[in-house]
Short mmCIF file of C-alpha atoms in Angstrom, two decimals:
data_model
loop_
_atom_site.label_atom_id
_atom_site.label_comp_id
_atom_site.label_asym_id
_atom_site.label_seq_id
_atom_site.Cartn_x
_atom_site.Cartn_y
_atom_site.Cartn_z
CA UNK A 1 54.65 57.82 15.68
CA UNK A 2 54.92 55.40 12.73
CA UNK A 3 58.04 53.73 11.38
CA UNK A 4 60.88 51.38 12.23
CA UNK A 5 63.66 51.09 14.75
CA UNK A 6 66.23 48.59 13.51
CA UNK A 7 68.10 47.38 16.55
CA UNK A 8 71.46 45.64 16.43
CA UNK A 9 70.36 43.34 19.23
CA UNK A 10 73.13 42.58 21.69
CA UNK A 11 73.96 39.20 23.16
CA UNK A 12 71.77 38.16 26.08
CA UNK A 13 68.81 40.40 25.25
CA UNK A 14 65.56 38.67 24.25
CA UNK A 15 63.27 40.04 21.53
CA UNK A 16 60.53 40.79 24.08
CA UNK A 17 63.05 42.69 26.20
CA UNK A 18 64.11 44.65 23.12
CA UNK A 19 60.50 45.68 22.47
CA UNK A 20 60.19 46.72 26.13
CA UNK A 21 63.35 48.83 25.79
CA UNK A 22 61.88 50.61 22.76
CA UNK A 23 58.62 51.33 24.62
CA UNK A 24 60.55 52.66 27.61
CA UNK A 25 62.66 54.98 25.47
CA UNK A 26 59.65 56.23 23.52
CA UNK A 27 57.98 57.17 26.79
CA UNK A 28 61.17 58.89 27.97
CA UNK A 29 61.27 60.85 24.71
CA UNK A 30 57.72 62.08 25.38
CA UNK A 31 55.81 60.04 22.79
CA UNK A 32 53.45 58.40 25.27
CA UNK A 33 51.75 55.13 24.35
CA UNK A 34 52.86 53.77 20.97
CA UNK A 35 51.97 50.39 19.48
CA UNK A 36 55.20 48.38 19.12
CA UNK A 37 55.97 44.96 17.61
CA UNK A 38 58.98 43.10 16.21
CA UNK A 39 59.52 41.52 12.83
CA UNK A 40 61.13 38.19 13.73
CA UNK A 41 62.33 36.70 16.99
CA UNK A 42 66.03 36.51 17.78
CA UNK A 43 67.19 34.18 20.57
CA UNK A 44 69.02 35.81 23.50
CA UNK A 45 72.20 34.03 22.32
CA UNK A 46 71.87 35.59 18.85
CA UNK A 47 72.82 39.14 17.86
CA UNK A 48 72.07 41.38 14.93
CA UNK A 49 69.20 42.86 12.95
CA UNK A 50 65.90 43.03 14.83
CA UNK A 51 63.28 45.17 13.04
CA UNK A 52 60.95 46.82 15.56
CA UNK A 53 57.79 48.36 14.14
CA UNK A 54 56.03 51.43 15.54
CA UNK A 55 52.40 52.44 15.05
CA UNK A 56 51.04 51.63 11.60
CA UNK A 57 54.28 49.84 10.70
CA UNK A 58 53.15 47.01 13.00
CA UNK A 59 50.76 46.07 10.18
CA UNK A 60 53.86 44.96 8.28
CA UNK A 61 55.23 42.66 11.00
CA UNK A 62 53.61 39.61 9.40
CA UNK A 63 55.25 40.43 6.09
CA UNK A 64 58.58 40.86 7.87
CA UNK A 65 58.21 37.44 9.50
CA UNK A 66 57.73 35.94 6.04
CA UNK A 67 60.79 37.70 4.60
CA UNK A 68 64.08 35.98 3.83
CA UNK A 69 66.95 36.55 6.24
CA UNK A 70 70.74 36.31 6.24
CA UNK A 71 72.87 34.94 9.08
CA UNK A 72 76.52 34.50 9.95
CA UNK A 73 77.01 31.51 12.24
CA UNK A 74 79.88 29.52 13.68
CA UNK A 75 79.71 25.74 13.99
CA UNK A 76 81.84 24.30 16.78
CA UNK A 77 82.66 20.69 15.83
CA UNK A 78 82.96 17.78 18.23
CA UNK A 79 80.17 18.61 20.66
CA UNK A 80 76.39 18.52 20.26
CA UNK A 81 74.22 20.09 22.92
CA UNK A 82 70.56 19.71 23.87
CA UNK A 83 69.71 23.17 22.53
CA UNK A 84 72.20 22.97 19.63
CA UNK A 85 73.82 26.12 21.02
CA UNK A 86 76.51 27.10 23.51
CA UNK A 87 74.19 26.96 26.54
CA UNK A 88 72.73 23.47 26.20
CA UNK A 89 73.86 20.34 27.99
CA UNK A 90 76.29 18.10 26.06
CA UNK A 91 74.41 15.17 24.53
CA UNK A 92 77.01 13.81 22.06
CA UNK A 93 80.71 14.12 21.31
CA UNK A 94 83.00 13.14 18.46
CA UNK A 95 86.76 13.18 17.86
CA UNK A 96 86.26 13.68 14.11
CA UNK A 97 87.15 17.11 12.71
CA UNK A 98 86.65 18.09 9.06
CA UNK A 99 88.92 20.05 6.75
CA UNK A 100 87.84 23.26 5.09
CA UNK A 101 87.59 21.45 1.74
CA UNK A 102 85.29 18.83 3.26
CA UNK A 103 83.02 21.52 4.68
CA UNK A 104 82.78 23.32 1.36
CA UNK A 105 82.05 20.03 -0.41
CA UNK A 106 78.94 19.28 1.69
CA UNK A 107 77.40 22.76 1.55
CA UNK A 108 75.73 22.04 -1.79
CA UNK A 109 73.66 19.36 -0.02
CA UNK A 110 72.09 22.11 2.07
CA UNK A 111 71.48 24.68 -0.66
CA UNK A 112 68.05 24.99 -2.25
CA UNK A 113 64.83 23.40 -0.96
CA UNK A 114 65.62 21.14 2.01
CA UNK A 115 63.83 19.34 4.83
CA UNK A 116 64.93 19.98 8.39
CA UNK A 117 63.81 19.00 11.86
CA UNK A 118 63.59 22.04 14.18
CA UNK A 119 65.38 21.93 17.54
CA UNK A 120 63.42 20.64 20.51
CA UNK A 121 64.33 23.91 22.21
CA UNK A 122 62.30 26.13 19.87
CA UNK A 123 59.16 28.25 20.05
CA UNK A 124 57.12 25.87 17.90
CA UNK A 125 53.83 24.90 19.56
CA UNK A 126 53.00 21.23 20.19
CA UNK A 127 49.48 20.60 21.45
CA UNK A 128 49.27 24.24 22.47
CA UNK A 129 52.56 24.31 24.39
CA UNK A 130 55.93 25.71 23.36
CA UNK A 131 58.44 23.00 22.47
CA UNK A 132 61.12 24.57 24.67
CA UNK A 133 58.78 24.47 27.69
CA UNK A 134 58.18 20.76 27.13
CA UNK A 135 61.89 20.09 26.59
CA UNK A 136 62.87 21.96 29.75
CA UNK A 137 60.31 19.94 31.69
CA UNK A 138 62.06 16.76 30.57
CA UNK A 139 59.39 15.62 28.10
CA UNK A 140 60.39 13.75 24.94
CA UNK A 141 59.61 16.21 22.15
CA UNK A 142 58.92 14.79 18.70
CA UNK A 143 59.58 17.52 16.16
CA UNK A 144 58.18 17.13 12.65
CA UNK A 145 60.27 17.78 9.58
CA UNK A 146 59.52 20.99 7.68
CA UNK A 147 60.35 22.27 4.21
CA UNK A 148 62.53 25.38 4.03
CA UNK A 149 64.79 26.96 1.42
CA UNK A 150 68.45 27.90 1.74
CA UNK A 151 69.05 30.38 -1.08
CA UNK A 152 72.81 30.64 -0.54
CA UNK A 153 75.31 29.03 1.83
CA UNK A 154 79.06 29.62 1.88
CA UNK A 155 82.12 29.76 4.08
CA UNK A 156 82.83 33.26 5.36
CA UNK A 157 85.68 34.81 3.37
CA UNK A 158 88.25 35.44 6.14
CA UNK A 159 88.46 31.77 7.11
CA UNK A 160 88.67 30.63 3.50
CA UNK A 161 91.61 32.98 2.89
CA UNK A 162 93.32 31.85 6.07
CA UNK A 163 93.05 28.17 5.15
CA UNK A 164 93.87 28.37 1.45
CA UNK A 165 96.68 26.07 0.35
CA UNK A 166 99.25 27.47 -2.09
CA UNK A 167 98.67 26.08 -5.62
CA UNK A 168 101.12 23.31 -6.48
CA UNK A 169 101.93 22.64 -2.83
CA UNK A 170 101.54 19.07 -1.55
CA UNK A 171 100.54 20.18 1.93
CA UNK A 172 97.30 18.72 3.29
CA UNK A 173 94.81 21.27 4.57
CA UNK A 174 94.54 21.07 8.35
CA UNK A 175 91.37 19.97 10.05
CA UNK A 176 89.37 22.65 11.82
CA UNK A 177 87.59 22.83 15.16
CA UNK A 178 85.08 25.42 14.00
CA UNK A 179 83.96 27.31 10.94
CA UNK A 180 81.87 30.40 10.24
CA UNK A 181 79.30 30.24 7.45
CA UNK A 182 76.92 32.73 5.85
CA UNK A 183 73.40 31.60 4.97
CA UNK A 184 70.59 33.36 3.11
CA UNK A 185 67.42 31.49 4.09
CA UNK A 186 63.63 31.47 3.85
CA UNK A 187 61.27 32.00 6.74
CA UNK A 188 61.09 29.13 9.20
CA UNK A 189 64.70 28.04 8.73
CA UNK A 190 66.46 27.05 11.96
CA UNK A 191 70.17 27.82 11.77
CA UNK A 192 70.86 25.55 14.76
CA UNK A 193 69.30 22.64 12.86
CA UNK A 194 71.27 23.55 9.75
CA UNK A 195 74.52 23.51 11.76
CA UNK A 196 73.63 20.16 13.33
CA UNK A 197 72.88 18.59 9.95
CA UNK A 198 76.05 19.96 8.33
CA UNK A 199 78.07 18.39 11.15
CA UNK A 200 76.26 15.07 10.67
CA UNK A 201 77.04 15.16 6.94
CA UNK A 202 80.72 15.56 7.85
CA UNK A 203 80.61 12.46 10.06
CA UNK A 204 80.80 14.42 13.30
CA UNK A 205 78.58 16.47 15.61
CA UNK A 206 78.46 20.18 16.32
CA UNK A 207 76.58 23.11 17.78
CA UNK A 208 76.20 26.83 17.05
CA UNK A 209 78.77 28.85 18.97
CA UNK A 210 77.89 32.22 17.37
CA UNK A 211 74.79 33.43 15.54
CA UNK A 212 74.40 36.90 14.03
CA UNK A 213 71.57 38.05 11.79
CA UNK A 214 72.92 40.49 9.22
CA UNK A 215 69.72 41.03 7.23
CA UNK A 216 65.96 40.72 7.76
CA UNK A 217 63.92 41.49 4.65
CA UNK A 218 64.97 44.95 3.40
CA UNK A 219 66.86 45.82 6.60
CA UNK A 220 70.56 45.16 7.20
CA UNK A 221 73.24 46.10 9.72
CA UNK A 222 73.89 49.42 7.96
CA UNK A 223 70.48 50.67 9.11
CA UNK A 224 70.73 49.15 12.60
CA UNK A 225 71.46 51.07 15.79
CA UNK A 226 73.05 49.91 19.02
CA UNK A 227 71.21 49.56 22.31
CA UNK A 228 73.25 52.51 23.61
CA UNK A 229 72.01 54.68 20.74
CA UNK A 230 68.44 53.55 21.42
CA UNK A 231 68.84 54.52 25.06
CA UNK A 232 70.11 57.93 23.94
CA UNK A 233 66.74 58.45 22.25
CA UNK A 234 65.19 58.74 25.68
CA UNK A 235 67.75 61.47 26.37
CA UNK A 236 66.70 63.74 23.51
CA UNK A 237 68.69 62.20 20.66
CA UNK A 238 67.42 63.24 17.22
CA UNK A 239 64.39 61.26 16.06
CA UNK A 240 65.67 60.96 12.49
CA UNK A 241 68.80 59.22 13.79
CA UNK A 242 66.70 56.54 15.46
CA UNK A 243 63.44 56.02 13.55
CA UNK A 244 63.14 55.08 9.87
CA UNK A 245 59.94 55.93 7.94
CA UNK A 246 57.33 53.24 7.42
CA UNK A 247 58.20 53.02 3.71
CA UNK A 248 61.70 51.79 4.63
CA UNK A 249 60.04 48.41 5.16
CA UNK A 250 58.53 48.53 1.66
CA UNK A 251 61.56 49.26 -0.52
CA UNK A 252 61.72 45.67 -1.75
CA UNK A 253 58.36 45.96 -3.55
CA UNK A 254 57.27 48.49 -6.22
CA UNK A 255 55.52 51.74 -5.32
CA UNK A 256 52.29 52.69 -7.09
CA UNK A 257 51.40 56.37 -7.48
CA UNK A 258 47.64 57.02 -7.31
CA UNK A 259 45.50 59.96 -8.28
CA UNK A 260 43.45 61.58 -5.50
CA UNK A 261 40.33 59.73 -6.69
CA UNK A 262 42.14 56.39 -6.84
CA UNK A 263 43.68 57.02 -3.42
CA UNK A 264 40.25 57.62 -1.89
CA UNK A 265 38.96 54.40 -3.47
CA UNK A 266 41.86 52.38 -2.03
CA UNK A 267 41.44 53.97 1.40
CA UNK A 268 37.79 52.93 1.30
CA UNK A 269 38.76 49.37 0.39
CA UNK A 270 37.21 49.51 -3.07
CA UNK A 271 38.53 47.41 -5.97
CA UNK A 272 40.25 49.26 -8.81
CA UNK A 273 40.52 48.12 -12.41
CA UNK A 274 42.20 49.39 -15.52
CA UNK A 275 45.53 50.37 -13.97
CA UNK A 276 48.47 49.37 -16.17
CA UNK A 277 50.85 47.57 -13.83
CA UNK A 278 52.49 44.20 -13.21
CA UNK A 279 50.77 41.54 -11.15
CA UNK A 280 51.89 41.20 -7.55
CA UNK A 281 52.21 43.14 -4.33
CA UNK A 282 52.73 46.92 -4.40
CA UNK A 283 52.51 49.76 -1.94
CA UNK A 284 50.19 52.54 -2.97
CA UNK A 285 50.89 56.18 -2.23
CA UNK A 286 49.02 59.42 -2.79
CA UNK A 287 50.08 62.89 -3.91
CA UNK A 288 51.97 63.51 -0.66
CA UNK A 289 53.93 60.26 -1.28
CA UNK A 290 52.85 58.78 2.06
CA UNK A 291 51.94 55.06 2.03
CA UNK A 292 48.19 54.49 1.77
CA UNK A 293 47.99 50.70 1.58
CA UNK A 294 49.50 47.43 0.52
CA UNK A 295 47.70 46.39 -2.64
CA UNK A 296 47.67 43.23 -4.73
CA UNK A 297 47.19 43.30 -8.50
CA UNK A 298 45.94 40.13 -10.19
CA UNK A 299 44.99 40.22 -13.87
CA UNK A 300 44.27 43.94 -13.79
CA UNK A 301 42.19 43.84 -10.60
CA UNK A 302 43.69 45.83 -7.74
CA UNK A 303 42.59 44.92 -4.21
CA UNK A 304 43.65 46.36 -0.86
CA UNK A 305 45.60 43.93 1.32
CA UNK A 306 46.28 46.24 4.25
CA UNK A 307 45.46 49.89 4.70
CA UNK A 308 47.55 52.45 6.60
CA UNK A 309 46.09 55.26 8.65
CA UNK A 310 48.87 57.84 8.52
CA UNK A 311 47.83 61.29 9.63
CA UNK A 312 50.02 64.37 9.52
#
């Protein structure tokens, strides 16, 4: 059992609980003990794409954690909370509300390489302890700034259309209590921090009222299944409707076709030379087209990064 289950994680379910649900349904479907891991934590208050790896696909979880991700999120203006989300205690308020034009004007400040301070209620470790455990215990948590990249940031289309002012009209755009944005970000980016800082730039405060991940690496909502469909797997639903092949997590990098002799060399961890190919990461496959390994080519020298043990 090797491959991916892409869960459209519902509200209130933690990532660890999602993994447990997959294990439970695999057992119910008669697959016994299968190694399972996830490719990027989603808070219980967030929904959306949660890649869950099975068997040899768990070797790609680290790569999935490093992948860029896309989120839709709603900023509720006027209230900042301790967790920067809808569940935290109110720590600051403001009567200032921005207009749509003001929001769009500040988004360029948060596009590209930026520095951000993660929320105190996060999984980052401080002296061996999770920041959220320290924060919940009442400790003063000093979070260090980190460099991240926001590749794209824009107002979600429906709200922009709703708030557009007719050309030539003298009407002033109304201020808004909340706004939904779409962000394409690098690993390590905290959307709650991004929302907080956008609100600060607008002269107000805010918190995340809705957070939905629409893409994680090569996976998006189109390939995601609901929790109900996952539960149907334990009731003899078709495997191909639930589980994607391991190579579905590799479609964003080039494939490299190897001869039987080259495939054996890669499986044995030997270095190959003389293969005409671009530098960078590739996934190697043999005559049966099954993934053999992740390989890295540098100046004509091909080395194995991670091997897969896929048996028929």
